[in-house]
Coordinates of C-alpha atoms in Angstrom, one line a residue:
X1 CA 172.2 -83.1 54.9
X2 CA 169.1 -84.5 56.3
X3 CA 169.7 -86.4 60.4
X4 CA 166.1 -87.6 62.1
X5 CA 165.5 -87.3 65.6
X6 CA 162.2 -88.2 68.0
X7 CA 161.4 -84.5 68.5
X8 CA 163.5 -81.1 66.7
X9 CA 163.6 -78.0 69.2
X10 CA 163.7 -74.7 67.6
X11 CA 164.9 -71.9 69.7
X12 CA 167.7 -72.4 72.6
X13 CA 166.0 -69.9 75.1
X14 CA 164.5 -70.6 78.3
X15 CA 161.6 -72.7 77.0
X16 CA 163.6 -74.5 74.4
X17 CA 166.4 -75.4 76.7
X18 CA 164.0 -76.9 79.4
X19 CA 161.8 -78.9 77.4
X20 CA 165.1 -80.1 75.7
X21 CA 166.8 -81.2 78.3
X22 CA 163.9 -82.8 80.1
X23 CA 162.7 -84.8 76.7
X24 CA 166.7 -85.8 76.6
X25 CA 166.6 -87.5 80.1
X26 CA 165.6 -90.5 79.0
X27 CA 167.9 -92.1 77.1
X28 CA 165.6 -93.6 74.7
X29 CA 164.4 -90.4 73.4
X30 CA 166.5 -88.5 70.7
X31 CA 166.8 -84.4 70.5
X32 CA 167.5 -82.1 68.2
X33 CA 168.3 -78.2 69.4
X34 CA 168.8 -75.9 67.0
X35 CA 170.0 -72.4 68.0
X36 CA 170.2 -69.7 65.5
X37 CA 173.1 -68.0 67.4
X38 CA 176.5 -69.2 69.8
X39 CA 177.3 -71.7 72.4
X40 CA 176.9 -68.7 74.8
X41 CA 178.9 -70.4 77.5
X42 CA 182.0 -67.3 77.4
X43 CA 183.0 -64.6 80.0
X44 CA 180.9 -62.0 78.7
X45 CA 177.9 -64.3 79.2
X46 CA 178.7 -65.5 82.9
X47 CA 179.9 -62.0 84.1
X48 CA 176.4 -60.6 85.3
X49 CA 177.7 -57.0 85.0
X50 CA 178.3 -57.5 81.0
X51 CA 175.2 -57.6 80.6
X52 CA 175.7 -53.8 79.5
X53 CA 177.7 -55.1 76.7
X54 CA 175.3 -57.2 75.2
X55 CA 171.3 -54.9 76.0
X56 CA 172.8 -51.9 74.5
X57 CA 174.5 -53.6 71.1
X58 CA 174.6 -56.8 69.2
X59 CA 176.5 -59.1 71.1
X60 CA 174.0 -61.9 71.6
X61 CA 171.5 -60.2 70.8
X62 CA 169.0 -59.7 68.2
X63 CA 168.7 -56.0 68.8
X64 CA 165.3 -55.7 67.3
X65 CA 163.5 -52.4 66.3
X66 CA 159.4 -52.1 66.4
X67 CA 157.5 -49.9 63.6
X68 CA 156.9 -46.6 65.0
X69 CA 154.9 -46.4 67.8
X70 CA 151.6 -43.8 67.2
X71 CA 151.2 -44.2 71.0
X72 CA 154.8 -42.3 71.9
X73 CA 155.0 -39.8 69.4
X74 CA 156.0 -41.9 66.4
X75 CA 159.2 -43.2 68.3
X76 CA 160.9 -46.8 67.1
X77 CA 161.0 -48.9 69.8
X78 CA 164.2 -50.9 70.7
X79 CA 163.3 -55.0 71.2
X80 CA 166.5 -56.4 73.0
X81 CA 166.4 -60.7 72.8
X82 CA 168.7 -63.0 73.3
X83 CA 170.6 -64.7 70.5
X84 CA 172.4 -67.9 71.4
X85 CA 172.1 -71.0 73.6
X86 CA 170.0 -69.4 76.7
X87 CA 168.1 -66.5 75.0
X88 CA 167.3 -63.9 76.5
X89 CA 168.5 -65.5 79.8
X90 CA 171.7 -65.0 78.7
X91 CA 171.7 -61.1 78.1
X92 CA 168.8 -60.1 80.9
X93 CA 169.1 -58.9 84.6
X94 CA 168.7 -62.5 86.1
X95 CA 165.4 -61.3 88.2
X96 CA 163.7 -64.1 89.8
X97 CA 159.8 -64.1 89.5
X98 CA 157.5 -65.8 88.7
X99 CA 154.1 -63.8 88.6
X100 CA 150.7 -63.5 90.5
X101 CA 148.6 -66.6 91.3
X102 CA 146.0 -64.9 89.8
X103 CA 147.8 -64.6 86.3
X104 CA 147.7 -68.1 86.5
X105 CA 144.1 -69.0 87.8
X106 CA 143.3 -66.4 84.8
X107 CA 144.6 -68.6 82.1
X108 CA 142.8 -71.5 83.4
X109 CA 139.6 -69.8 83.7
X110 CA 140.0 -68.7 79.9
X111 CA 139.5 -72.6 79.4
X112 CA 143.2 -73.3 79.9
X113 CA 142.9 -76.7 81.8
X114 CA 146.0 -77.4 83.9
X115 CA 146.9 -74.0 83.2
X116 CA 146.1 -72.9 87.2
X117 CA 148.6 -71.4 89.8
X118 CA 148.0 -74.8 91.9
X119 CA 148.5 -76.4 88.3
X120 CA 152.3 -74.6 87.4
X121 CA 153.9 -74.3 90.6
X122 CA 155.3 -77.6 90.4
X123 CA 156.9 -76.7 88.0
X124 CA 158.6 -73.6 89.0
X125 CA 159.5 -75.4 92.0
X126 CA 161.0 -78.3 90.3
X127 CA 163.1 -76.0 88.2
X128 CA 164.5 -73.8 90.8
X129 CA 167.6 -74.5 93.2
X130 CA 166.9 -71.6 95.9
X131 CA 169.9 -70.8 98.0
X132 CA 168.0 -68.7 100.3
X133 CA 164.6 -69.9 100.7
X134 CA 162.1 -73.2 101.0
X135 CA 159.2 -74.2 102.0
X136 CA 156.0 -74.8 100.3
X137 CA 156.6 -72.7 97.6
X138 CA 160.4 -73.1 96.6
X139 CA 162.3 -76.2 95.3
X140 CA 166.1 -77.3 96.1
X141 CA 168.3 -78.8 93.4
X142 CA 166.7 -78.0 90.3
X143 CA 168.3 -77.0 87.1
X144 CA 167.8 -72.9 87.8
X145 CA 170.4 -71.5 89.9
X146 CA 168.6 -68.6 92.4
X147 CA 170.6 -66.5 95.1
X148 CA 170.9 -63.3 96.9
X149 CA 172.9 -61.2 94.7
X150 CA 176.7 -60.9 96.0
X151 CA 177.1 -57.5 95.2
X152 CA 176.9 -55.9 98.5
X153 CA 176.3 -52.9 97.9
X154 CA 174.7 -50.6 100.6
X155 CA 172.2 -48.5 98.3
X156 CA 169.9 -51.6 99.2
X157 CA 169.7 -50.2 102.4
X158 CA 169.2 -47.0 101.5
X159 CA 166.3 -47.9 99.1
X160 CA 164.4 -50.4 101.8
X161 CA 164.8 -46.7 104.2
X162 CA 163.1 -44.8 101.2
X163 CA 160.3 -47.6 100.8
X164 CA 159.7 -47.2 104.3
X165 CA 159.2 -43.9 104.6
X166 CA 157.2 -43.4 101.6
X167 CA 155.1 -45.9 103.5
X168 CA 155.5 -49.5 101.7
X169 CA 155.8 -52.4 102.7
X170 CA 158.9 -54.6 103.1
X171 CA 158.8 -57.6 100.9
X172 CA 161.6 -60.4 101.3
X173 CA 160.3 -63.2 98.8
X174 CA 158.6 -62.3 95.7
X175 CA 157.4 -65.9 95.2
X176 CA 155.4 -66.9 97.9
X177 CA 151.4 -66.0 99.4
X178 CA 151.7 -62.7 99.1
X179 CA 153.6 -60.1 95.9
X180 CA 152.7 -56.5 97.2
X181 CA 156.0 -54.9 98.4
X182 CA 159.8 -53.4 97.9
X183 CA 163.0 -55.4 98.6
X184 CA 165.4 -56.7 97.1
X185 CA 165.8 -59.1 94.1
X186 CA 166.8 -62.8 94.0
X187 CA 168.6 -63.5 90.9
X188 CA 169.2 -66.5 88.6
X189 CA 173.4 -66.6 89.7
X190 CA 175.2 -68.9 91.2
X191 CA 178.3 -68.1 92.8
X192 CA 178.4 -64.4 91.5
X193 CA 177.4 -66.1 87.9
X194 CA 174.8 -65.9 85.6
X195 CA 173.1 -68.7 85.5
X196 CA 171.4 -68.9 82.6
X197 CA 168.6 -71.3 81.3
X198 CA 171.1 -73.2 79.2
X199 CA 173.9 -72.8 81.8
X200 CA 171.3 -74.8 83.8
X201 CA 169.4 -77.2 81.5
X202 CA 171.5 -77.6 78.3
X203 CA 175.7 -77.7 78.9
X204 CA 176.1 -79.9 81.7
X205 CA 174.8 -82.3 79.0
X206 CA 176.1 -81.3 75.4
X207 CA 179.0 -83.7 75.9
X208 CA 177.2 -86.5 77.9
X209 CA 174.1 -87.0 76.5
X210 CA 174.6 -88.9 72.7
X211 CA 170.9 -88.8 72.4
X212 CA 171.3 -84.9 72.6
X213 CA 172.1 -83.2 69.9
X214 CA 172.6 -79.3 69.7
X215 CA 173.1 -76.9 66.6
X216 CA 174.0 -73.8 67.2
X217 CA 174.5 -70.8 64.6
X218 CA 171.6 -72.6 63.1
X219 CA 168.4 -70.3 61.7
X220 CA 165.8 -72.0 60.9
X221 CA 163.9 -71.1 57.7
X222 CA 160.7 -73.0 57.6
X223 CA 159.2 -76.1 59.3
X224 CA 158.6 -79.1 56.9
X225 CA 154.9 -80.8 56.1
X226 CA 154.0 -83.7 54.9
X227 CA 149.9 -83.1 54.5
X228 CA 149.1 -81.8 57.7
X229 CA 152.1 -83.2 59.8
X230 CA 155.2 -81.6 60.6
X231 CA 157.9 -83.6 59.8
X232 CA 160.7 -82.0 60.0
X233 CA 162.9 -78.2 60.1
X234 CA 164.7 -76.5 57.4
X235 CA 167.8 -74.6 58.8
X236 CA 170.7 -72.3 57.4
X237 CA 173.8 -73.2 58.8
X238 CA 177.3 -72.1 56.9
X239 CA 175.8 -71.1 54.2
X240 CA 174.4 -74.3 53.4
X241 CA 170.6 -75.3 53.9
X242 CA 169.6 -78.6 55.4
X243 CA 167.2 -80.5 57.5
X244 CA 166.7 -82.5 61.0
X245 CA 163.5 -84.8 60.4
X246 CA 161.1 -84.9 63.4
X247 CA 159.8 -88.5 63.9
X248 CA 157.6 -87.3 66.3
X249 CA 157.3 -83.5 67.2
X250 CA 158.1 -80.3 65.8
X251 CA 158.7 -77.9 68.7
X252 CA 158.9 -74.2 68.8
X253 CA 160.6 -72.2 71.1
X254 CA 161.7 -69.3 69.6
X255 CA 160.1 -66.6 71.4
X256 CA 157.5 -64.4 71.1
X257 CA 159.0 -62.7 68.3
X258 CA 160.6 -65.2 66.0
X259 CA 158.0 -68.1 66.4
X260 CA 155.1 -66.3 64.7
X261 CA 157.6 -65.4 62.5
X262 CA 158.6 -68.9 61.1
X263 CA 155.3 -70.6 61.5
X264 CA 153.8 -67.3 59.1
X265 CA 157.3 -68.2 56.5
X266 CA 155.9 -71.9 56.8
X267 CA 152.3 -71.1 55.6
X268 CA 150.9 -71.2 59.2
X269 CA 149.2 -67.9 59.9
X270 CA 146.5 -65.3 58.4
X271 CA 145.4 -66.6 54.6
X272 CA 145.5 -63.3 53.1
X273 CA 147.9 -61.6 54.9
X274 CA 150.8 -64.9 53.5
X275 CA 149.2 -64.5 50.4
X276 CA 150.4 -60.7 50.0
X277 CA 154.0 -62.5 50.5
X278 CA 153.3 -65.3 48.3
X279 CA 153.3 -67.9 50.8
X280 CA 151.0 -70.7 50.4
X281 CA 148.5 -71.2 53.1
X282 CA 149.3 -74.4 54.8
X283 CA 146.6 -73.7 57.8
X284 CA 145.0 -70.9 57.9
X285 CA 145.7 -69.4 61.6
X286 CA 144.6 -65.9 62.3
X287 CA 145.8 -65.6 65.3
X288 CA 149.2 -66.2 64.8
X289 CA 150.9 -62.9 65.6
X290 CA 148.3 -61.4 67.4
X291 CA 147.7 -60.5 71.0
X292 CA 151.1 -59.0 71.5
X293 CA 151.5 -57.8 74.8
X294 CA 154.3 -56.3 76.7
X295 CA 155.3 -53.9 79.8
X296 CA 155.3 -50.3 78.9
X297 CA 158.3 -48.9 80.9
X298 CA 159.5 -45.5 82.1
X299 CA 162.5 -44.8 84.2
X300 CA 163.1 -42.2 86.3
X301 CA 167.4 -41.4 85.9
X302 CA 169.4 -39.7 88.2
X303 CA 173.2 -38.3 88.3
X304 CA 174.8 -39.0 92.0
X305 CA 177.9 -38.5 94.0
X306 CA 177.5 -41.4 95.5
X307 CA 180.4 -43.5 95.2
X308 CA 178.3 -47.0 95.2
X309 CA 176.8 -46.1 91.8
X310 CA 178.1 -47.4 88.4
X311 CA 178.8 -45.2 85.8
X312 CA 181.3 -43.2 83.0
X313 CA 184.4 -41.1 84.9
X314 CA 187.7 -41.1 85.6
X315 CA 187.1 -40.9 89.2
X316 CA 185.0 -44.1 88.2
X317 CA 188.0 -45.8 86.8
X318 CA 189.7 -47.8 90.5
X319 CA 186.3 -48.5 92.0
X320 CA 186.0 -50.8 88.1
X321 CA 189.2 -52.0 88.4
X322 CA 188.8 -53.0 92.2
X323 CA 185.9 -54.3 91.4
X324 CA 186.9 -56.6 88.3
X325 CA 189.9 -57.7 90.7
X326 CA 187.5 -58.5 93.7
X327 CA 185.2 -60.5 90.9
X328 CA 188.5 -62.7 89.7
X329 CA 189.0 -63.2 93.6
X330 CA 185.9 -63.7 95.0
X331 CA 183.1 -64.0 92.6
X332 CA 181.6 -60.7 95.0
X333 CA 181.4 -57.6 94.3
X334 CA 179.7 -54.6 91.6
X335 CA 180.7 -57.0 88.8
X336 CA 178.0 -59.2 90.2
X337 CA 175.1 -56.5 90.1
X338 CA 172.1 -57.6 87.7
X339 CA 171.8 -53.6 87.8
X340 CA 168.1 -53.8 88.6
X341 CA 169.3 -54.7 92.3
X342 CA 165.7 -54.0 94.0
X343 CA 162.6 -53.2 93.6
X344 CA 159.2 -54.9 93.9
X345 CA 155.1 -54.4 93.2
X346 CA 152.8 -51.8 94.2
X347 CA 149.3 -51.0 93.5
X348 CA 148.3 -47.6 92.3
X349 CA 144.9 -47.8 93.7
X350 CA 144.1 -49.0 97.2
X351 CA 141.0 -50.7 95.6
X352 CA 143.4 -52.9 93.5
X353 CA 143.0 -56.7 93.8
X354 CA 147.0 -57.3 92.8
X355 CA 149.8 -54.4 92.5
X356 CA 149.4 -53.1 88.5
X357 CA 153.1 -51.9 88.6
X358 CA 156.8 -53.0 89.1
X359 CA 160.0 -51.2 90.2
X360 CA 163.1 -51.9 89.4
X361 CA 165.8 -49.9 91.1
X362 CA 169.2 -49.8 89.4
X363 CA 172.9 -49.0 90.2
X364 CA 173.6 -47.2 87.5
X365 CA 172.0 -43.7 85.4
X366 CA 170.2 -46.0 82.0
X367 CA 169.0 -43.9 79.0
X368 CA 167.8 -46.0 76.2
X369 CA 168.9 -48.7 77.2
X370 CA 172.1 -48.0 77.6
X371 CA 172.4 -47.0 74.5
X372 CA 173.0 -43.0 75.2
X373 CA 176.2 -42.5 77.4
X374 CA 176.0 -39.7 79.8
X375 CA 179.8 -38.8 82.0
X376 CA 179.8 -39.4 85.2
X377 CA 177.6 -42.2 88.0
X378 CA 174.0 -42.4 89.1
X379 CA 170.9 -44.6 89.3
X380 CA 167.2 -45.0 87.9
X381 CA 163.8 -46.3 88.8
X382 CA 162.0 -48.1 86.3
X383 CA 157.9 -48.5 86.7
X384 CA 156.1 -50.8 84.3
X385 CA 152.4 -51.6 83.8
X386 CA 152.2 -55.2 84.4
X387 CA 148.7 -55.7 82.6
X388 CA 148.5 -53.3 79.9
X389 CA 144.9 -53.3 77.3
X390 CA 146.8 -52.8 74.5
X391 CA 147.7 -55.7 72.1
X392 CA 150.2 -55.5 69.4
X393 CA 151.1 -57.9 66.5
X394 CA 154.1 -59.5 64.6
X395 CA 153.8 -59.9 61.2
X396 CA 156.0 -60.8 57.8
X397 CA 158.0 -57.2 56.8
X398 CA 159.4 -60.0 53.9
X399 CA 159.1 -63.7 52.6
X400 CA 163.1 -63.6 53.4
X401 CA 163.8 -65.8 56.5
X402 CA 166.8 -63.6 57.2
X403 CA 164.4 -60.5 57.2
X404 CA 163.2 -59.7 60.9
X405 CA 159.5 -59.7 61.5
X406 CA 157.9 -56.5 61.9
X407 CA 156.8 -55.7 64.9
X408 CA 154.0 -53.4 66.4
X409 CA 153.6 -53.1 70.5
X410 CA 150.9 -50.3 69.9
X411 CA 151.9 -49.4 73.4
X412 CA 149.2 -47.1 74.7
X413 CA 147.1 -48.1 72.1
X414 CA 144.7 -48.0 74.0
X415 CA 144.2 -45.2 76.1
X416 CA 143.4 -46.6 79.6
X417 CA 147.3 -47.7 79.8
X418 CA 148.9 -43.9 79.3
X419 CA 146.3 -43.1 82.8
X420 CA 147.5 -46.2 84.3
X421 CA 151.3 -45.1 83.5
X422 CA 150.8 -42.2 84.9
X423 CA 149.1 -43.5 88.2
X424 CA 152.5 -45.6 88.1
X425 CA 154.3 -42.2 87.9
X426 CA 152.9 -40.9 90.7
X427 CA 153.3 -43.5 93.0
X428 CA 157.3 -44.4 92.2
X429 CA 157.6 -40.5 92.7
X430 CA 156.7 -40.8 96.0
X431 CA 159.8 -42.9 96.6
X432 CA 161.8 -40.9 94.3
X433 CA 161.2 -38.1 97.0
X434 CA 162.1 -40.2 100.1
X435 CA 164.4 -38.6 102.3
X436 CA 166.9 -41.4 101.9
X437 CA 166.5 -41.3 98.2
X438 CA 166.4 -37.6 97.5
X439 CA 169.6 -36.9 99.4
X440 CA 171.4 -39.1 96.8
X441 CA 170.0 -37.1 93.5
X442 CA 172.5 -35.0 92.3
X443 CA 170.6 -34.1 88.9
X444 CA 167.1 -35.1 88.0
X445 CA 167.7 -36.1 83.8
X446 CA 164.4 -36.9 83.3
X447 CA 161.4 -35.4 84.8
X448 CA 162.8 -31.8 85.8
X449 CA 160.0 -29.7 86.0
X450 CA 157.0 -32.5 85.7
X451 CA 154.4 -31.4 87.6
X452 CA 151.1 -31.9 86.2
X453 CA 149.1 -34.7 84.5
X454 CA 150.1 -33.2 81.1
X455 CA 153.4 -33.3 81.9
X456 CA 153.6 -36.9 83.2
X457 CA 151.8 -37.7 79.8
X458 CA 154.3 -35.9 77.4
X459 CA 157.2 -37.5 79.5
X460 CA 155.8 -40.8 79.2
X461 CA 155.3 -40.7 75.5
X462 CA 158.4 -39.3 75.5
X463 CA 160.3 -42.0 77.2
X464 CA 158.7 -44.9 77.9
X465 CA 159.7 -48.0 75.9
X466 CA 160.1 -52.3 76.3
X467 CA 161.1 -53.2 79.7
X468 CA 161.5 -56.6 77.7
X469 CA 158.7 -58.7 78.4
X470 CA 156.9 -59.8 75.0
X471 CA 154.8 -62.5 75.2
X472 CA 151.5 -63.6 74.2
X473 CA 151.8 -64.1 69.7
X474 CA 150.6 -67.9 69.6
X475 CA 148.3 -67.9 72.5
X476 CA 147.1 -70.6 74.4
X477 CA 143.2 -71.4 74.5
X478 CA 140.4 -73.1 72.3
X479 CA 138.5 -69.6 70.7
X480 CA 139.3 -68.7 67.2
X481 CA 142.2 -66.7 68.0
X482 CA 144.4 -69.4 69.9
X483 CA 147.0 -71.1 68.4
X484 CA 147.6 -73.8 70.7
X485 CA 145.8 -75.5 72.8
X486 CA 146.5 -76.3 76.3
X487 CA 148.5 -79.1 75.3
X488 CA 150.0 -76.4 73.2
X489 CA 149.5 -78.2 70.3
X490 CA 149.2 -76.4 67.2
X491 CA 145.6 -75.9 66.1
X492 CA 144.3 -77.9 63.1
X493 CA 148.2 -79.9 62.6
X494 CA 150.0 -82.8 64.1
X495 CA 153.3 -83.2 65.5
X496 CA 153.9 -79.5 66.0
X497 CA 153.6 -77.5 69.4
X498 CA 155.0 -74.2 70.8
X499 CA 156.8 -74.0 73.9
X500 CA 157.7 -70.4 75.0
X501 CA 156.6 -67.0 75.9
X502 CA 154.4 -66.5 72.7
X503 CA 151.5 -69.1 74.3
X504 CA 150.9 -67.5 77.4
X505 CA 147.2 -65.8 76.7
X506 CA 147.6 -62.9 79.2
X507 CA 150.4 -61.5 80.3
X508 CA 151.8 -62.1 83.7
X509 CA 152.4 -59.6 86.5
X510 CA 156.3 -59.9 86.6
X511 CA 159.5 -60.9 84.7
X512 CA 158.7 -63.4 82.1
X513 CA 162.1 -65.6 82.5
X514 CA 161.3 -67.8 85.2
X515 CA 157.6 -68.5 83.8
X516 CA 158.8 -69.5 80.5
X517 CA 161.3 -71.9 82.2
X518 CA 158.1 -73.4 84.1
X519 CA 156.5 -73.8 80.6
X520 CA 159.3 -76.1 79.2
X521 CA 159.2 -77.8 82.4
X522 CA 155.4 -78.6 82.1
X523 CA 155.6 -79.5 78.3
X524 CA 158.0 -81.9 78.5
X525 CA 155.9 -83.6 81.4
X526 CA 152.9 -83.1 79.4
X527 CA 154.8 -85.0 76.2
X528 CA 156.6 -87.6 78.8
X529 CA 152.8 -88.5 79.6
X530 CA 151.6 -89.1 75.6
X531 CA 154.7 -91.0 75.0
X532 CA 153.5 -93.6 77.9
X533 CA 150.2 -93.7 77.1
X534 CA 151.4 -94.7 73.5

């Protein structure tokens, strides 16, 4: 079965369902979105506080695994991603940021014209409908829902008392002149709901729009050439194989992870390294794959009596039911915590030009990701190194499409980012020992008896893992290992560009949701502008 459309999305995630939608405006334009997993448009999906349900297991969710990781003792690392309409918007903790300026102003001075913070803050703006704030640097009545969370629950206090008298500063907005600071997160919800990136781009207009066309439960398998010219996509869908033909563009959005992956199964890639799989070069593309980066993350994990704080009792069991009943009511309440409730940036060194770590404070005790139980309620600190040296790779484990690609963080590959970790350790233990904070620590799971820089070390490579941020695997730029351009066209073919996380050349200081929304946004403006000009 073989339908032909102006341009074929790959990938329903947060880039894939803005450029969609955008490209689908105009009437005259015909999409195809292909989404390897579900409508995602169910309770467990809206219900921020399911979220548990889905990070810890399968449930819309890829539940990817890296190859073991030298860097922290030979562990596997767990890769949580979205599967289904939304991506990983629809399974993460909704946190609202964007970045530094300077991430941006990076990218444009690595020759990434138009790339600049003064360049992409349109678009953020234009995609955002901030309840709360405005201005110069917020937008109204965009697609992306953004709100206070509704959860009310007083431990916010209680961590802004902490933050104050370990001596930081206050932060209320994340997203305007100035990053450095605690507080408390905005989150993509509306109404006490998760408002995902397809939520917001993609099914107010499945039924509406006839030149919209979504496929869901759809895994693409290859992208189809005709010389050097993508044509079209190959996709497994009920068993069956068939085709959507691209008259115009090929677009990939799957992600930092599965993009490589399919443009390597399509011959686009290293020469050698497809030839070990027996895939036929069709452009030879060494940088495909590379420059994996991502946010090492430790968290700190405490059992409390405090009755605020989620977690596995039967003492637990009426505050959940309460709170479910309160949810029905109200759309308020724990069932709309995103978890990580606060947080914010610091920097480790006084000397620093931007904060080099990130907090997130959560309502509830996590151990691997939820995926070690422990009885009874608490909370945790995360820290993450927001610009990390190392640089991983994705790569081919198989010539099987259904295979997953192997992946390799190399988190602390290089040795800078286990110092840097621990200068992050040091400073989110000063809050950790805030009055206000200490008087809620029942049991310290993690770091009992830490004390010296050895310590903090083993710990980390103990512990630390993804705090889901991978980006960076078909980067943007014009030296020999870019794979777009800043047009994020693919180098060397026509008709075929990436749009998502994969082409952002350096990672970002922050949560990578909102900024891959803002590159759908700006590729569909950018491919609004070529269509005129034809």
């Amino acid at each position: 079965m073989t339908d032909t459309f102006d341009f074929v999305v790959v990938g329903g995630g947060s880039g894939g369902c803005a450029v969609a939608s955008r490209l689908s405006e105009d009437p005259a334009t015909s999409v195809a979105l292909l989404e390897a997993g579900g409508r995602n448009d169910n309770w467990v999906v809206t219900t921020p506080g399911a979220l548990v349900l889905m990070v810890a297991g399968k449930v819309n969710n890829w539940a990817l695994e890296t190859v073991p990781q030298a860097g922290l003792n030979g562990r596997i690392g767990y890769q949580p991603r979205g599967k289904g309409l939304g991506g990983s918007s629809a399974i993460n903790a909704m946190v609202y940021i964007r970045g530094h300026r300077n991430d941006y102003d990076q990218w444009a001075g690595l020759g990434n014209t138009g790339w600049s913070y003064a360049d992409v803050l349109p678009y953020c703006m234009r995609s955002e409908d901030n309840a709360d704030f405005d201005g110069e640097y917020h937008g109204k009545g965009g697609p992306l829902a953004v709100n206070r969370l509704r959860s009310d629950n007083p431990v916010q206090q209680i961590f802004l008392q902490a933050a104050r008298e370990a001596q930081f500063r206050i932060r209320e907005d994340f997203n305007a002149v100035e990053q450095e600071g605690l507080g408390i997160y905005q989150v993509t919800q509306k109404n006490g709901e998760r408002w995902s990136a397809a939520r917001g781009y993609i099914h107010p207009h499945m039924a509406t729009r006839a030149n919209l066309k979504v496929e869901t439960d759809a895994q693409a398998t290859r992208i189809l050439f005709e010389g050097k010219r993508a044509v079209g996509v190959e996709y497994r869908q009920n068993k069956e194989l068939r085709q959507l033909r691209a008259r115009r563009e090929v677009i990939l959005s799957s992600g930092a992870f599965h993009t490589p992956h399919l443009l390597m199964l399509s011959g686009i890639g290293d020469g050698a390294a497809l030839a070990k799989h027996g895939i036929a070069t069709a452009q030879h593309l060494p940088g495909v794959g590379q420059n994996l980066q991502d946010h090492p993350d430790f968290i700190f994990g405490y059992t409390s009596d405090n009755p605020n704080f989620t977690g596995i009792s039967f003492k637990g069991l009426p505050r959940i039911f309460r709170a479910i009943g309160q949810y029905r009511r109200e759309r308020r309440g724990p069932m709309t915590s995103n978890f990580a409730e606060c947080g914010g940036f610091l920097k480790t060194r006084p000397d620093l030009d931007v904060p080099d770590i990130q907090l997130h404070f959560g309502m509830a005790m996590v151990d691997d990701h939820g995926r070690k139980r422990h009885l009874g309620a608490g909370f945790s600190c995360h820290v993450c190194l927001l610009r990390p040296k190392s640089r991983g790779t994705v790569s081919l484990d198989s010539a099987d499409p259904t295979r997953p690609p192997r992946i390799d963080p190399n988190f602390f590959g290089v040795s800078d980012d286990l110092e840097a970790m621990v200068a992050g350790y040091k400073t989110t233990q000063r809050l950790m020992d805030a009055p206000a904070l200490k008087a809620l620590q029942k049991k310290d799971m993690f770091t009992e008896g830490v004390r010296s820089d050895d310590d903090i070390r083993s710990v980390l490579r103990a512990r630390v893992d993804t705090v889901y941020h991978p980006v960076g695997t078909c980067k943007m730029g014009n030296d020999p290992a870019a794979v777009v351009d800043p047009k994020l066209k693919v180098h060397g073919l026509d008709g075929l560009r990436v749009v998502d996380a994969s082409i952002m050349p350096t990672l970002i200081g922050g949560n990578t949701n909102a900024p891959t929304i803002m590159i759908g946004e700006k590729a569909a403006d950018m491919i609004k502008a070529e269509i005129r000009a034809n």
